[in-house]
Amino acid sequence: MDADRGQLIKNLLTEINRGGVRDRDVLMAIATVPRDAFVRTEAQHQAWENRALPIDDGQTISQPLIVGLMTQALNLTGNERILEIGTGSGYQAAVLAELAREVVSIERYSSLAETARKRLADLGVSTVRVVIGDGTKGWPEGAPYDGIIVTAAAPHLPQALEQQLSRKPGARIVIPIGSPDDQELMVYERTDSNLREYTLGPVRFVPLIGEQGWQE
Ligand code: SAM
């Protein structure tokens, strides 16, 4: 790795650590996954900056701080099966693949899904399965999941996702919920008796569009 790139990665880790990403494994995963491989040629110089960047079909690759906070909130130990809604560039899925056993990632745009699949294969990431569909309905074939992460903004928690979350205490859904313009990053965590909910703070995501999300 050249010295400049190494320094950019170090600066990014310092910034997201200050922003609340304290889990060393999550920081390591963010340092390991080459974010520059997931952003457009014209945005290469910003690949290691703590900001969301445009990808195709009017979508975005999320800000690294948010990727870190959402991943950390899943509290992964390495043995989990995770469902991601909103593959986008495939970056978040690649970060999850560093920390979990298996990831199913759903994207509604087939072009984005195909590009992400190819990118992940080129990087040798073999534990992510990218599927095309309406993620508001989850992916029942793969259920139950130990963790579900939604990387687009929902009006409410889609019922299908709650149903497809494992019953084991500690299983979690991380999802931005609110209006199309601003949301709270919510965590729903299974306990012995119910689903405990808490917020990680305000965020702004592109809309989750589908049967149990926003209409197009
Ligand atoms: N996780 C992505 C990454 O690492 O690049 C960023 C995701 S981007 C902020 C949100 C993505 O959710 C977009 O690619 C969008 O097309 C997708 N999306 C929106 N509604 C969806 C749905 N119902 N099912 C699946 N994907 C959806």
Coordinates of C-alpha atoms and ligand atoms in Angstrom, one line a residue:
M1 CA 0.0 0.0 0.0
D2 CA 1.4 3.4 -0.8
A3 CA 2.1 5.8 2.0
D4 CA -0.6 8.3 1.0
R5 CA -3.3 5.7 0.8
G6 CA -2.2 4.3 4.2
Q7 CA -2.4 7.8 5.7
L8 CA -5.9 8.4 4.3
I9 CA -7.1 5.1 5.8
K10 CA -5.6 6.0 9.1
N11 CA -7.3 9.5 9.1
L12 CA -10.6 7.9 8.3
L13 CA -10.3 5.4 11.1
T14 CA -9.5 8.2 13.6
E15 CA -12.5 10.2 12.4
I16 CA -15.0 7.3 12.6
N17 CA -13.5 6.2 16.0
R18 CA -14.2 9.7 17.3
G19 CA -17.7 9.5 15.8
G20 CA -18.5 6.4 17.9
V21 CA -17.1 3.4 16.1
R22 CA -15.2 1.7 19.0
D23 CA -15.3 -1.9 18.0
R24 CA -11.7 -2.8 16.9
D25 CA -13.0 -5.6 14.6
V26 CA -15.3 -3.1 12.8
L27 CA -12.5 -0.6 12.4
M28 CA -10.2 -3.3 11.1
A29 CA -12.9 -4.4 8.6
I30 CA -13.2 -0.8 7.3
A31 CA -9.5 -0.6 7.0
T32 CA -9.3 -3.9 5.1
V33 CA -12.2 -3.5 2.6
P34 CA -10.9 -1.3 -0.3
R35 CA -13.6 1.4 -0.5
D36 CA -11.9 2.8 -3.6
A37 CA -12.9 -0.4 -5.4
F38 CA -16.6 0.5 -4.8
V39 CA -16.7 4.2 -5.9
R40 CA -16.7 5.7 -9.4
T41 CA -13.5 6.7 -11.2
E42 CA -14.2 10.4 -10.8
A43 CA -14.7 10.0 -7.0
Q44 CA -11.5 8.0 -6.4
H45 CA -9.8 11.0 -4.7
Q46 CA -12.7 11.0 -2.1
A47 CA -12.9 7.2 -1.6
W48 CA -11.4 7.4 1.9
E49 CA -13.2 10.5 3.0
N50 CA -16.0 10.2 5.6
R51 CA -18.8 11.0 3.2
A52 CA -21.5 9.4 1.1
L53 CA -20.7 9.3 -2.6
P54 CA -22.9 8.9 -5.7
I55 CA -23.1 5.5 -7.4
D56 CA -25.3 4.6 -10.4
D57 CA -29.1 4.8 -10.7
G58 CA -29.2 8.0 -8.5
Q59 CA -28.1 6.0 -5.4
T60 CA -25.2 6.4 -2.9
I61 CA -22.5 4.5 -1.1
S62 CA -23.0 5.3 2.5
Q63 CA -20.7 7.4 4.7
P64 CA -18.1 5.2 6.4
L65 CA -19.1 6.4 9.9
I66 CA -22.6 5.2 9.3
V67 CA -21.4 1.9 7.8
G68 CA -19.3 1.5 11.0
L69 CA -22.1 2.4 13.4
M70 CA -24.6 0.1 11.7
T71 CA -22.2 -2.8 11.6
Q72 CA -21.1 -2.2 15.2
A73 CA -24.8 -2.2 16.2
L74 CA -25.2 -5.8 14.9
N75 CA -22.7 -6.9 17.6
L76 CA -21.2 -9.6 15.3
T77 CA -19.0 -12.5 16.6
G78 CA -18.3 -14.2 13.3
N79 CA -20.9 -16.9 13.1
E80 CA -23.9 -15.0 12.0
R81 CA -26.1 -15.1 8.9
I82 CA -27.0 -11.5 7.9
L83 CA -29.6 -10.1 5.6
E84 CA -28.8 -6.7 4.0
I85 CA -31.5 -4.7 2.2
G86 CA -30.0 -2.3 -0.4
T87 CA -26.8 -3.7 -1.9
G88 CA -25.9 -0.5 -3.7
S89 CA -22.2 -0.7 -4.5
G90 CA -21.7 -3.8 -2.4
Y91 CA -19.4 -2.0 0.1
Q92 CA -21.5 -2.6 3.3
A93 CA -21.9 -6.2 2.3
A94 CA -18.1 -6.6 1.9
V95 CA -17.6 -5.1 5.4
L96 CA -20.2 -7.5 6.8
A97 CA -18.5 -10.4 5.1
E98 CA -15.3 -9.6 7.1
L99 CA -17.2 -10.1 10.4
A100 CA -20.1 -12.6 9.8
R101 CA -20.3 -16.1 8.3
E102 CA -22.7 -15.4 5.5
V103 CA -24.5 -12.4 4.0
V104 CA -27.6 -12.3 1.7
S105 CA -27.9 -8.8 0.1
I106 CA -31.0 -7.6 -1.8
E107 CA -31.0 -4.8 -4.4
R108 CA -34.0 -3.6 -6.4
Y109 CA -31.9 -2.3 -9.4
S110 CA -30.6 -5.3 -11.3
S111 CA -27.8 -3.2 -12.9
L112 CA -26.5 -2.3 -9.4
A113 CA -26.8 -5.9 -8.2
E114 CA -24.9 -7.2 -11.2
T115 CA -22.1 -4.6 -10.8
A116 CA -21.8 -5.4 -7.1
R117 CA -21.7 -9.1 -7.7
K118 CA -18.9 -8.7 -10.2
R119 CA -17.0 -6.4 -7.9
L120 CA -17.3 -8.7 -4.9
A121 CA -16.2 -11.7 -7.0
D122 CA -13.2 -9.7 -8.3
L123 CA -12.2 -9.0 -4.7
G124 CA -12.5 -12.7 -3.7
V125 CA -15.5 -12.1 -1.4
S126 CA -17.3 -15.5 -1.6
T127 CA -19.7 -15.3 1.4
V128 CA -22.0 -12.6 0.0
R129 CA -25.0 -13.7 -2.1
V130 CA -26.5 -10.7 -4.0
V131 CA -30.1 -11.2 -5.0
I132 CA -32.5 -8.9 -7.0
G133 CA -35.9 -8.0 -5.5
D134 CA -38.0 -5.9 -3.2
G135 CA -36.2 -6.1 0.1
T136 CA -39.1 -4.8 2.1
K137 CA -40.4 -8.4 1.8
G138 CA -37.1 -9.7 3.1
W139 CA -35.7 -12.9 1.6
P140 CA -37.8 -15.7 3.2
E141 CA -35.7 -18.5 1.6
G142 CA -32.7 -17.6 3.8
A143 CA -34.6 -16.9 7.0
P144 CA -34.1 -16.8 10.0
Y145 CA -31.3 -14.2 10.1
D146 CA -29.2 -13.4 13.1
G147 CA -29.1 -9.8 11.9
I148 CA -30.8 -7.6 9.4
I149 CA -29.5 -4.3 8.2
V150 CA -31.4 -1.9 6.0
T151 CA -29.4 0.7 4.2
A152 CA -32.3 2.8 2.8
A153 CA -34.9 4.9 4.7
A154 CA -38.1 3.3 5.7
P155 CA -41.4 4.8 6.9
H156 CA -41.7 2.0 9.5
L157 CA -40.3 -1.4 10.3
P158 CA -41.4 -3.8 7.5
Q159 CA -43.3 -6.7 9.2
A160 CA -41.6 -9.3 6.9
L161 CA -38.2 -8.3 8.4
E162 CA -39.4 -8.8 12.0
Q163 CA -40.8 -12.2 11.0
Q164 CA -37.5 -13.2 9.3
L165 CA -35.3 -12.2 12.3
S166 CA -34.1 -15.1 14.5
R167 CA -36.0 -15.6 17.8
K168 CA -32.7 -15.8 19.6
P169 CA -32.1 -13.0 22.2
G170 CA -29.5 -10.6 20.8
A171 CA -30.7 -10.9 17.1
R172 CA -31.0 -7.3 15.7
I173 CA -32.5 -5.2 12.9
V174 CA -30.7 -1.9 12.2
I175 CA -32.8 0.4 10.0
P176 CA -33.3 4.1 9.4
I177 CA -36.9 5.1 10.1
G178 CA -38.6 8.4 9.5
S179 CA -39.6 10.7 6.7
P180 CA -37.9 10.7 3.3
D181 CA -35.9 13.7 4.4
D182 CA -34.7 12.7 7.8
Q183 CA -34.7 9.5 9.9
E184 CA -33.6 8.0 13.2
L185 CA -31.2 5.1 12.9
M186 CA -33.2 2.5 14.9
V187 CA -32.0 -0.8 16.4
Y188 CA -34.6 -3.5 17.3
E189 CA -33.1 -6.2 19.5
R190 CA -34.7 -9.5 20.5
T191 CA -34.9 -10.1 24.2
D192 CA -36.4 -13.1 26.0
S193 CA -39.8 -11.5 25.9
N194 CA -40.0 -8.9 23.1
L195 CA -38.3 -6.5 20.7
R196 CA -36.4 -3.8 22.5
E197 CA -35.9 -0.6 20.4
Y198 CA -33.5 2.3 20.7
T199 CA -32.0 4.9 18.4
L200 CA -28.4 5.6 17.4
G201 CA -29.3 9.1 16.3
P202 CA -30.4 11.1 13.3
V203 CA -29.4 10.0 9.7
R204 CA -30.3 10.7 6.1
F205 CA -30.7 7.9 3.6
V206 CA -32.2 7.5 0.2
P207 CA -35.7 6.0 0.3
L208 CA -36.5 2.3 0.7
I209 CA -38.9 1.8 -2.2
G210 CA -41.3 -1.2 -2.2
E211 CA -44.4 -2.9 -0.9
Q212 CA -43.6 -2.2 2.7
G213 CA -41.6 0.9 2.1
W214 CA -42.2 4.2 0.1
Q215 CA -44.1 4.2 -3.2
E216 CA -42.0 5.1 -6.2
Ligands
SAM1 N1 -25.3 -0.5 1.2 C1 -25.0 0.2 0.0 C2 -23.5 0.3 -0.2 O1 -22.7 -0.1 0.7 O2 -23.1 0.9 -1.2 C3 -25.6 1.6 0.0 C4 -27.0 1.5 -0.2 S1 -27.9 2.9 -0.9 C5 -27.7 4.1 0.4 C6 -29.5 2.3 -0.8 C7 -29.8 1.2 -1.7 O3 -31.1 0.6 -1.4 C8 -29.9 1.6 -3.2 O4 -29.0 0.9 -4.0 C9 -31.4 1.3 -3.6 O5 -31.5 1.0 -4.9 C10 -31.7 0.2 -2.6 N2 -33.1 -0.1 -2.4 C11 -34.1 0.9 -2.1 N3 -35.3 0.2 -1.9 C12 -35.0 -1.1 -2.0 C13 -35.8 -2.3 -1.8 N4 -37.1 -2.3 -1.6 N5 -35.2 -3.5 -2.0 C14 -33.9 -3.6 -2.2 N6 -33.1 -2.5 -2.4 C15 -33.6 -1.3 -2.3

